[in-house]
Coordinates of C-alpha atoms and ligand atoms in Angstrom, one line a residue:
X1 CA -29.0 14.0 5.0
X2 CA -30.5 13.7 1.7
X3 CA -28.3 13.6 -1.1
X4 CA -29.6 14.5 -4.5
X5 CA -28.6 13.5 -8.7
X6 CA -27.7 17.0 -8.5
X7 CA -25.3 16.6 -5.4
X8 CA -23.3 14.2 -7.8
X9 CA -23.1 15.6 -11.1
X10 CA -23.0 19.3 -11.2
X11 CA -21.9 21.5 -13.8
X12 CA -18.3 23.4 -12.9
X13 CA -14.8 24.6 -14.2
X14 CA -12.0 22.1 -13.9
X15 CA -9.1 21.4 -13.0
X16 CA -10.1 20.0 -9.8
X17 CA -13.7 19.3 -7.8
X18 CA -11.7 19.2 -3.9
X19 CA -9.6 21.2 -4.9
X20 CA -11.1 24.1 -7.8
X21 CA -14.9 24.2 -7.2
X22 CA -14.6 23.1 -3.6
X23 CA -12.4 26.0 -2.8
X24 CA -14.0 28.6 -4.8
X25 CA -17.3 28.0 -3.3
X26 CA -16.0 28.3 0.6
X27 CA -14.0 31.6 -0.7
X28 CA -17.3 32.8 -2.3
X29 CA -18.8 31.6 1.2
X30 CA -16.9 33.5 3.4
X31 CA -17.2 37.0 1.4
X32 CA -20.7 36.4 1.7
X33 CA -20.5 35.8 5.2
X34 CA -18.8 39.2 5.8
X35 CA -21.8 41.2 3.6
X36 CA -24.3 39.4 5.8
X37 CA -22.3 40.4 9.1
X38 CA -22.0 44.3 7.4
X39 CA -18.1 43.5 7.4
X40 CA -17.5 44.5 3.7
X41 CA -16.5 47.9 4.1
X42 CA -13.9 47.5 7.0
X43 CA -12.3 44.8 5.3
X44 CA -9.0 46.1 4.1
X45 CA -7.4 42.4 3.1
X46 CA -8.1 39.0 3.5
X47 CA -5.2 36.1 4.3
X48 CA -6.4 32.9 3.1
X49 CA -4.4 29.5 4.5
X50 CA -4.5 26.3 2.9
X51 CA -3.9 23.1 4.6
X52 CA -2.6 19.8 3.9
X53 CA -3.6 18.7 0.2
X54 CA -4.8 21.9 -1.2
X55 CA -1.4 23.3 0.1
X56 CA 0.8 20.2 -1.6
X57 CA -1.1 20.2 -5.0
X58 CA -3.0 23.5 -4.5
X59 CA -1.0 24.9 -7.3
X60 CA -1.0 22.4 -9.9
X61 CA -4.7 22.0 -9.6
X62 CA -5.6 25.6 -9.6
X63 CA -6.8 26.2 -5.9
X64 CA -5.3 29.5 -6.0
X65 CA -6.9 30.8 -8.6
X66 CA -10.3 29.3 -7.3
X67 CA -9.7 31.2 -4.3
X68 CA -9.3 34.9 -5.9
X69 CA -12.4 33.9 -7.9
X70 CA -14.4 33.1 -5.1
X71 CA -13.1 35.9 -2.8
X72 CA -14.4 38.5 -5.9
X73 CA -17.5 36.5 -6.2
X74 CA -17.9 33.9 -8.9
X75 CA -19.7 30.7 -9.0
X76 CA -18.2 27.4 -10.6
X77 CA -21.5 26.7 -12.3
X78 CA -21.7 30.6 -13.6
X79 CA -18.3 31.2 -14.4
X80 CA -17.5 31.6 -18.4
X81 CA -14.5 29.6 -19.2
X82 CA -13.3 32.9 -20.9
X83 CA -13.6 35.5 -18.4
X84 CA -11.0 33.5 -16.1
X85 CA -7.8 34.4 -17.3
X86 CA -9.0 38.2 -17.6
X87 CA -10.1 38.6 -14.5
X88 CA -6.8 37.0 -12.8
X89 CA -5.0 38.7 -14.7
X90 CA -6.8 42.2 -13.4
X91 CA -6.4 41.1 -10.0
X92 CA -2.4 40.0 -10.2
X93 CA -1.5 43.6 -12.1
X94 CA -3.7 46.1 -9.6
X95 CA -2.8 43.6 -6.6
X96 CA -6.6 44.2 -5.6
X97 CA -9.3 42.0 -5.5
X98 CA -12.8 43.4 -5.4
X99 CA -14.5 41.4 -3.0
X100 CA -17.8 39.9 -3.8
X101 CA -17.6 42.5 -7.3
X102 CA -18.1 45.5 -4.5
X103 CA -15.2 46.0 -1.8
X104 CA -11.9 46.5 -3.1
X105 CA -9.9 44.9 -0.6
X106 CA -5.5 44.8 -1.3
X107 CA -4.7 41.7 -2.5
X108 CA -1.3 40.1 -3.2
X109 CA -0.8 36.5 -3.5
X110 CA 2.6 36.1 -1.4
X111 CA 1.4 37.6 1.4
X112 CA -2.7 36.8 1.4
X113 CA -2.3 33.2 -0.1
X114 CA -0.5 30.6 2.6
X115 CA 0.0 27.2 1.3
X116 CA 0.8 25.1 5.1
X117 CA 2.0 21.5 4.6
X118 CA 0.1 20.7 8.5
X119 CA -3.3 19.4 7.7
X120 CA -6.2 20.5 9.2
X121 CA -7.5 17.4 11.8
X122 CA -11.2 16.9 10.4
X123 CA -9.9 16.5 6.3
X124 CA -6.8 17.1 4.7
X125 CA -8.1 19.6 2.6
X126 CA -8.6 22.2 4.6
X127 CA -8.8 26.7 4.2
X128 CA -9.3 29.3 6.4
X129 CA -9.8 32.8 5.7
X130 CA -9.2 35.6 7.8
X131 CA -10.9 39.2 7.1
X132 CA -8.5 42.2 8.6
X133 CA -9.5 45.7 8.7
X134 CA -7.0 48.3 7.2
X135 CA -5.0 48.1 11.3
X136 CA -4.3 44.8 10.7
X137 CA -6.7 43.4 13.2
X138 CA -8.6 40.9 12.8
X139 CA -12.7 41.3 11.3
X140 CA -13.5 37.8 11.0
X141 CA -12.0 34.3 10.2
X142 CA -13.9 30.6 9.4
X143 CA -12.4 27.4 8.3
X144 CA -14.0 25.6 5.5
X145 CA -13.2 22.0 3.8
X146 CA -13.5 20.6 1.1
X147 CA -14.3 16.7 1.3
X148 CA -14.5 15.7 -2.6
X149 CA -16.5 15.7 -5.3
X150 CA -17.2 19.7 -4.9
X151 CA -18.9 19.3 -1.8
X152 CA -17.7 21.9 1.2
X153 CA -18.6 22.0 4.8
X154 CA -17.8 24.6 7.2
X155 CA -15.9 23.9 10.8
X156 CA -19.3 22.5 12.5
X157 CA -19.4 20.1 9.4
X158 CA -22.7 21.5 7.9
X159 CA -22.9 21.8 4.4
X160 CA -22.0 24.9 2.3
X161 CA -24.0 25.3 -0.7
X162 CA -23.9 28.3 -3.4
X163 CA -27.3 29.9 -4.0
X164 CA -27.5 28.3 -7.6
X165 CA -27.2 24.9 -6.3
X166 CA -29.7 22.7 -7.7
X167 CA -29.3 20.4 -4.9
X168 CA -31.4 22.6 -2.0
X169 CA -32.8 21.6 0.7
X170 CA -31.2 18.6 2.0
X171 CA -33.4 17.7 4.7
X172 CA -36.2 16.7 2.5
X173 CA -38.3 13.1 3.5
X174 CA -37.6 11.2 0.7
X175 CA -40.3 8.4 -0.6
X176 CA -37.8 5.2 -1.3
X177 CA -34.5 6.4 1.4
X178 CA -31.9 4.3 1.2
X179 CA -28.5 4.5 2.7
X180 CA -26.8 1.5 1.1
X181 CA -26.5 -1.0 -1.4
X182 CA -28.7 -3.2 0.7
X183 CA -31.3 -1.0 1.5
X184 CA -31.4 0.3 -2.2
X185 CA -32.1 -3.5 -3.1
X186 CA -34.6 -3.9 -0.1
X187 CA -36.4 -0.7 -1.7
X188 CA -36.2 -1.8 -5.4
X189 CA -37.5 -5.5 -4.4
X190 CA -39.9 -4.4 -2.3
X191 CA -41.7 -1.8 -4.2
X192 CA -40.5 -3.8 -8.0
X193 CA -39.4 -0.7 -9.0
X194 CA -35.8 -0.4 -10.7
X195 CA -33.2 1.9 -9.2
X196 CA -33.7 4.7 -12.1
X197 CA -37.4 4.6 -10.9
X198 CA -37.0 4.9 -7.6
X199 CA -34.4 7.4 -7.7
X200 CA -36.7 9.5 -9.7
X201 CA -39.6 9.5 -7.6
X202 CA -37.1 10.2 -4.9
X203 CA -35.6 13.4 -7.3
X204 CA -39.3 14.6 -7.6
X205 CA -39.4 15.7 -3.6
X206 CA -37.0 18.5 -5.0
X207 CA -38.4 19.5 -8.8
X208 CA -41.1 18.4 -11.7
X209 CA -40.7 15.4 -13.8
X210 CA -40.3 17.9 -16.7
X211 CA -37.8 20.1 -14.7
X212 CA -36.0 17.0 -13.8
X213 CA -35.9 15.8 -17.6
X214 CA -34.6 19.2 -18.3
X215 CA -32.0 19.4 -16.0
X216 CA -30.7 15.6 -16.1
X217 CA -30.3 16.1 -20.2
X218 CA -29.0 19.8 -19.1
X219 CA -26.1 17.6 -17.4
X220 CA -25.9 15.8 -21.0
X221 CA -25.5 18.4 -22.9
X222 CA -22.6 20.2 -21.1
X223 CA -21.1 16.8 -21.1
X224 CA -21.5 16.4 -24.5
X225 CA -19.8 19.4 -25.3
X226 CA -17.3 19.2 -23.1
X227 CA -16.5 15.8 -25.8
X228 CA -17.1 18.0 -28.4
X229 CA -14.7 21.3 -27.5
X230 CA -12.0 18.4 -26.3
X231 CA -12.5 16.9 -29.9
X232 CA -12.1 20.6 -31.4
X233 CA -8.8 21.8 -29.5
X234 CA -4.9 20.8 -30.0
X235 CA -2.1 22.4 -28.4
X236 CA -0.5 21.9 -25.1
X237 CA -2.0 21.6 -21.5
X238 CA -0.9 24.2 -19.2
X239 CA 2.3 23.9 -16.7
X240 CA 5.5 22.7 -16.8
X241 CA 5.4 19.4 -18.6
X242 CA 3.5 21.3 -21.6
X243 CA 1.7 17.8 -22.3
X244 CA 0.0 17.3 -25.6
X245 CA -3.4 17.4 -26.1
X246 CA -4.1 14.0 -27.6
X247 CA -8.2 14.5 -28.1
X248 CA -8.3 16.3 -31.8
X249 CA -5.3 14.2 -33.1
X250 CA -7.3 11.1 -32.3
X251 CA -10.7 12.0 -33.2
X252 CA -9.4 13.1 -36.6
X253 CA -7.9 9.1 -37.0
X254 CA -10.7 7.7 -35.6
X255 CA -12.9 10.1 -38.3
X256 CA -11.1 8.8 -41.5
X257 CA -10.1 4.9 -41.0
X258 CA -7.9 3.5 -43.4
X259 CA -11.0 1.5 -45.6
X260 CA -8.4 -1.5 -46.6
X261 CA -7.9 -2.5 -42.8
X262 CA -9.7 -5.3 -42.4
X263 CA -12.6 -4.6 -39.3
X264 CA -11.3 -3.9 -36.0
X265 CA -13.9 -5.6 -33.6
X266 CA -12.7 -3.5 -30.6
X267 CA -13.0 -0.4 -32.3
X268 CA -15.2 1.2 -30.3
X269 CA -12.8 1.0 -27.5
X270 CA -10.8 3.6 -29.6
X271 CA -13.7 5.6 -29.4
X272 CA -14.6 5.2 -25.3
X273 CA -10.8 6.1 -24.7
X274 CA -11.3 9.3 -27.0
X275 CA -14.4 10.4 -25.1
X276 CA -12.8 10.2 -21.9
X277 CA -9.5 11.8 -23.2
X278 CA -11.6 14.7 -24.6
X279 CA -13.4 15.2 -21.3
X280 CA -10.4 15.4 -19.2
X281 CA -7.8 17.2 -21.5
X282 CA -11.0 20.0 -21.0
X283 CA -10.9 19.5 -17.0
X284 CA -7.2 19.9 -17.6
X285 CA -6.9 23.7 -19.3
X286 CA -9.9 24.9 -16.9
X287 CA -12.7 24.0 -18.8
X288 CA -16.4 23.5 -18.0
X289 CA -17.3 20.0 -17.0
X290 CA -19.7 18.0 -15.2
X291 CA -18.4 17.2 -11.6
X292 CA -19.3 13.3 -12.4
X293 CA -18.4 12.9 -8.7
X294 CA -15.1 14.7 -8.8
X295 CA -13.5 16.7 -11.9
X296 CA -10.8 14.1 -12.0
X297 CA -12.5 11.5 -12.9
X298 CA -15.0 14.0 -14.9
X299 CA -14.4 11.6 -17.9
X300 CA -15.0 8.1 -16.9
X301 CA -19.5 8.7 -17.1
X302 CA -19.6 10.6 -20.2
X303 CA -17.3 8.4 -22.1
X304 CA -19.7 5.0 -20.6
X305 CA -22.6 7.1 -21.8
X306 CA -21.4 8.7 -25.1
X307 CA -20.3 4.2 -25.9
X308 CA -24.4 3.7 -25.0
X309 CA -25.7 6.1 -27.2
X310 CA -23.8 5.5 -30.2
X311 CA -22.6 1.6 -30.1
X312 CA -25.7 0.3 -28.2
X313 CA -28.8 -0.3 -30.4
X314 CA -31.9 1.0 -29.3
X315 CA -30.3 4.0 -27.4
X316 CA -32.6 6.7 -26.9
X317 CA -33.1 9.9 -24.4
X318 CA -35.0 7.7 -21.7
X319 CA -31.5 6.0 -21.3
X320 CA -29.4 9.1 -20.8
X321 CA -32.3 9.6 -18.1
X322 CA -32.1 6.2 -16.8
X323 CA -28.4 6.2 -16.9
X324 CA -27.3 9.3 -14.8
X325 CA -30.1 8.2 -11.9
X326 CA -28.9 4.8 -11.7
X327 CA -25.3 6.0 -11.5
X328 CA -26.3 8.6 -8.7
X329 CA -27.6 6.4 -6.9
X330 CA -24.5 4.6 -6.6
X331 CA -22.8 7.6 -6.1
X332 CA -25.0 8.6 -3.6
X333 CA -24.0 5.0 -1.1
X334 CA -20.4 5.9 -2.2
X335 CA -21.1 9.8 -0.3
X336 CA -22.9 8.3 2.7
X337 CA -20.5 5.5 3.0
X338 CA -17.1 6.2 1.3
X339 CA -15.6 8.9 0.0
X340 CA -14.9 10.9 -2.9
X341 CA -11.7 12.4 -2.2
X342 CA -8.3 11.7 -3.6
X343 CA -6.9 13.3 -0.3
X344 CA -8.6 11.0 1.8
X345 CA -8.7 7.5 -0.3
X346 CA -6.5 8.3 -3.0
X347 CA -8.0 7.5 -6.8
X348 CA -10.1 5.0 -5.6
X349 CA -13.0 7.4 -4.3
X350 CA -11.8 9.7 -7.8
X351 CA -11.9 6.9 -11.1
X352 CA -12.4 3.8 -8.9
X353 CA -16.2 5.6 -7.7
X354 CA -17.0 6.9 -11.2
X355 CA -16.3 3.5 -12.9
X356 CA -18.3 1.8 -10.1
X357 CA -21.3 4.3 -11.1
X358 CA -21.2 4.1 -14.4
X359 CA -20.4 0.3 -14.6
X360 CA -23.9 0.1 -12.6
X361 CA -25.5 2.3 -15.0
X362 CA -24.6 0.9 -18.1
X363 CA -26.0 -2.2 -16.6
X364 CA -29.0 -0.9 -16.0
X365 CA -29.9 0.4 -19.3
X366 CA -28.7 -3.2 -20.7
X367 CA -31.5 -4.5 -19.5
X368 CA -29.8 -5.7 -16.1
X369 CA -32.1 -5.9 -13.1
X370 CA -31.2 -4.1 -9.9
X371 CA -29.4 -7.4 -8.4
X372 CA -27.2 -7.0 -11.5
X373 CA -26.7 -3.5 -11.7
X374 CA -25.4 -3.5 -7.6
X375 CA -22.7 -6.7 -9.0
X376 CA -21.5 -4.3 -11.7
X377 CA -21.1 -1.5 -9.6
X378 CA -19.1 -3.8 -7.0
X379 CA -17.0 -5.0 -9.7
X380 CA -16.1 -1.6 -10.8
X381 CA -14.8 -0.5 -7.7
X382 CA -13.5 -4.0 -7.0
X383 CA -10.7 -3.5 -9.4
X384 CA -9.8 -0.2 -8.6
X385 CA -9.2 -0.6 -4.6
X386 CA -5.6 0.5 -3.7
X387 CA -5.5 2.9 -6.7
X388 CA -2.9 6.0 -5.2
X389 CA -3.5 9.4 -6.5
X390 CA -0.1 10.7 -7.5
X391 CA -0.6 13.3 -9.9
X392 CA 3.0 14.8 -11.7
X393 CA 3.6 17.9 -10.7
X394 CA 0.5 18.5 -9.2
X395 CA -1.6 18.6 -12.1
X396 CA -4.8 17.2 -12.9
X397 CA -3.1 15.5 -15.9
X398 CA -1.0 12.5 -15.3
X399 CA -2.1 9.8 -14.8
X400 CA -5.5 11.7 -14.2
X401 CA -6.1 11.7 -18.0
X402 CA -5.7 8.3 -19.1
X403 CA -6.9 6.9 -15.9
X404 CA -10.5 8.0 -17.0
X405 CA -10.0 6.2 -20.4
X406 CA -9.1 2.7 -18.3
X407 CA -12.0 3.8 -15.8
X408 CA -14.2 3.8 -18.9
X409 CA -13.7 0.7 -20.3
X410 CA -13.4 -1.0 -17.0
X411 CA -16.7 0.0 -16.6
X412 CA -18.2 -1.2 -19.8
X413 CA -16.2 -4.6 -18.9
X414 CA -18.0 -5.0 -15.5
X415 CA -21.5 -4.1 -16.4
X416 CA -20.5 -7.1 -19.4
X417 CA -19.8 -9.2 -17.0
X418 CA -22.5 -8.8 -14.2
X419 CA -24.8 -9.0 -17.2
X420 CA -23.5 -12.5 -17.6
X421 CA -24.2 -13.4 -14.5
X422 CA -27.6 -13.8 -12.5
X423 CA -27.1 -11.0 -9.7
X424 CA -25.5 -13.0 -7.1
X425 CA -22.3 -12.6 -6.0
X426 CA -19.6 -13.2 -3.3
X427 CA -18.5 -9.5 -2.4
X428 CA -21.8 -7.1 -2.0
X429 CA -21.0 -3.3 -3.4
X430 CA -21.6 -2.1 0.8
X431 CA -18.6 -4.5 1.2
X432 CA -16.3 -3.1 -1.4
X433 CA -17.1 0.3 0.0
X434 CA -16.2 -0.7 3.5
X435 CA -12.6 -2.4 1.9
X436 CA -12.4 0.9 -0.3
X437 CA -12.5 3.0 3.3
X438 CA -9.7 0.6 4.9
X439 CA -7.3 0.7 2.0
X440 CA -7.4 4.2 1.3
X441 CA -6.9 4.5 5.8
X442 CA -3.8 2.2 5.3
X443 CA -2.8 4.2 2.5
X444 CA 0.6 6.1 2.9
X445 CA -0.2 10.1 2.8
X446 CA 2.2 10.8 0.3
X447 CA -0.3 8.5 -2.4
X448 CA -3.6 11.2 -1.4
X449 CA -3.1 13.8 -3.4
X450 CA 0.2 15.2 -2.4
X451 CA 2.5 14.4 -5.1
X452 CA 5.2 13.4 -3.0
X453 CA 4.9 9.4 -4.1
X454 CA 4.5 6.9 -6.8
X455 CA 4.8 8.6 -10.6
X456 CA 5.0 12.2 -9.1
X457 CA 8.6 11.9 -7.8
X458 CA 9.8 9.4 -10.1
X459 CA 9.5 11.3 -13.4
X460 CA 11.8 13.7 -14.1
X461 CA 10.7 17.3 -15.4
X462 CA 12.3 19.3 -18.0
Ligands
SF4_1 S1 -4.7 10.5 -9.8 FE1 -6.9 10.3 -9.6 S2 -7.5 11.1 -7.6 FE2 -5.4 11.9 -8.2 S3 -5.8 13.9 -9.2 FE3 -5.7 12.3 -10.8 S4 -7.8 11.7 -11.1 FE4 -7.8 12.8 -9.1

């Protein structure tokens, strides 16, 4: 399988990648299955079941609504922010969902939605969908999962992809293939290309160099304004805990310093934790984001980036290029390899991945050869292994939010310190991978994305 830049970092809605854009694509998957089998019009109702972690923090992280939204036919990377709530709304009042925008089918979340606390056996986040005709018997069914980072396969574990993806095909021969950090070394040393390079040569089986351009600063932009809109809104996050946005509040300090303090050499550091704040209060409230792998960790790249652009000198659009194909790449051993699911290896494949790619990245536009860019990406997963996901109350808020902020400057720290070094190291990024899959296989269930360990059952709601 070839995995593209556009595989890693796609544009979406938060709260959730596994469990939000993951979902709504299979829903959105399945409807089309039953218009391409001529189903639509027997199809009275649909009973959707969800399995394992969708069912323990499906709530919280808005699988539910992803579901009806698929089911009546959106698209995470279509979707307006605006038009969500409306068209939930429509759906919970008439108790009818219009399936795929064309077959009104009866629709009431008690009986259709099924949240099982049995996983599924090939992934812990596991749906199936079953059509029924207005008898009650049954049209169609299909079981879907999704295995991080947005990415959905169906029961034969071939991948599911929305018609907008950029990512199609992905059996294309790539030029420079490389499955690991080793073999992306092997191909950067052989050929002296660096890993930006290569990966872009590698990108141009799929698009134009000026389509490419276009789409990578695409991926930018809607980064940089989920920074900006996180900067812009106060308020409270939705659900029970009604946290507090922090993003405006701190932007506005950060805006108007007090000019008789004397210079705060860590300043910027204010300023990567604010960009990762913004990012993720967005993800939080439903927002669109840049899966950057997964919408948890949504923050942890653009804050790494926004600290290049603005405190590095010499930054310049060839970087942001540079940056997001060197941290794909890393992403992409971390797909082949590891795993981007919270459900599976708990924050570890979530922030621990995204500071691994974006520690790499940063590297790379330092200056830092490929040898040093694979030690920075090793270090930033290196200090992240055994990281539980133990969201409160099922939300992708706490520690989710923060976490990014620490992700962020933990990156920035390792790509510092690999550029201190020469490129050699003890503990090869393929090896932290490998350690990253054991922990999170020792790991306890209730620390993957269930919410029945660590902070989730030890803080009290109001
Ligand atoms: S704790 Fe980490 S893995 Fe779990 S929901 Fe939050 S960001 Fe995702």
């Amino acid at each position: 399988m070839s995995v593209s830049a556009f595989d890693l970092f796609k544009i979406g809605i938060g709260p959730s990648s596994s469990h939000t854009v993951g979902p709504m694509i299979a829903a959105r998957q399945f409807a089309c299955k039953l218009r391409a089998a001529g189903l639509l019009p027997a199809t009275a109702t649909l009973v959707t079941e969800l399995y394992g972690s969708l069912s323990a923090t499906g709530r919280g992280h808005g699988t539910d609504r992803a579901i009806m939204l698929g089911l009546a036919g959106h698209q995470p990377d279509q979707i307006d922010p605006n038009a969500i709530e409306p068209a939930l709304a429509s759906i919970r009042e008439t108790q009818q969902l219009r399936l795929l925008d064309i077959q009104p089918i009866a629709f009431r979340e008690k009986e259709h939605m099924l949240f099982l606390r049995k996983s599924l056996p090939f992934h812990p986040n596991g749906m199936r969908f079953v059509a029924l005709d207005a008898a009650g018997a049954e049209l169609a069914s299909a079981e879907y999962f999704s295995v991080g980072g947005g990415f959905v396969v169906d029961a034969d574990g071939q991948r599911v992809l929305n018609e907008t993806s950029l990512a199609l095909p992905t059996a294309v021969e790539l030029p420079y293939p490389f499955d690991t950090g080793a073999d992306l070394l092997a191909q950067c040393s052989r050929h002296q290309m660096s890993i930006a390079a290569l990966m872009l040569e590698n990108e141009k089986q799929w698009r134009t160099l000026p389509e490419l351009r276009r789409q990578l600063l695409a991926i930018w932009q809607t980064m940089a304004g989920a920074v900006q809109r996180g900067c812009a809104s106060s308020g409270h996050l939705p659900g029970r805990m009604q946290v507090q946005r922090r993003a405006a509040g701190l932007y506005q300090q950060l805006q108007n310093p007090d000019k008789n303090a004397p210079l705060d050499p860590l300043a910027a550091m204010d300023w990567v934790n604010l960009y990762a704040i913004a990012v993720n209060e967005e993800n939080a409230v439903g927002g669109r984001v840049v899966t950057a792998p997964t919408n948890g960790a949504a923050g942890v790249i653009p804050a790494v980036l926004h600290y290049q652009q603005r405190f590095v000198a010499g930054a310049s659009e060839d970087h942001i290029i540079d940056f997001l194909l060197t941290a794909a790449a890393i992403g992409i051993i971390y797909k082949k390899n590891g795993s981007l699911s919270g459900a599976e290896v708990g924050c570890q494949g979530e922030v621990g991945v995204a500071c691994s790619m974006a520690a790499g990245a940063l590297a790379a536009v330092m200056g830092g050869s490929p040898a040093q860019v694979e030690n920075a990406a090793e270090i930033g997963m290196e200090h992240n292994l055994g990281m539980t996901c133990d969201p409160i109350s099922g939300l992708v808020q706490i520690p989710c939010i923060e976490r990014n902020a620490m992700g962020a400057i933990k990156a920035i720290n390792a790509a510092r310190m690999a550029l201190r070094g020469n490129g050699t190291h003890v503990v090869s990024l393929d090896k932290v991978i490998k350690t990253m899959m054991q922990t999170g296989a020792d790991m306890k269930t209730k620390y993957k994305e269930t919410s029945r360990g660590g902070l989730a059952v030890n803080i009290v709601e109001c």
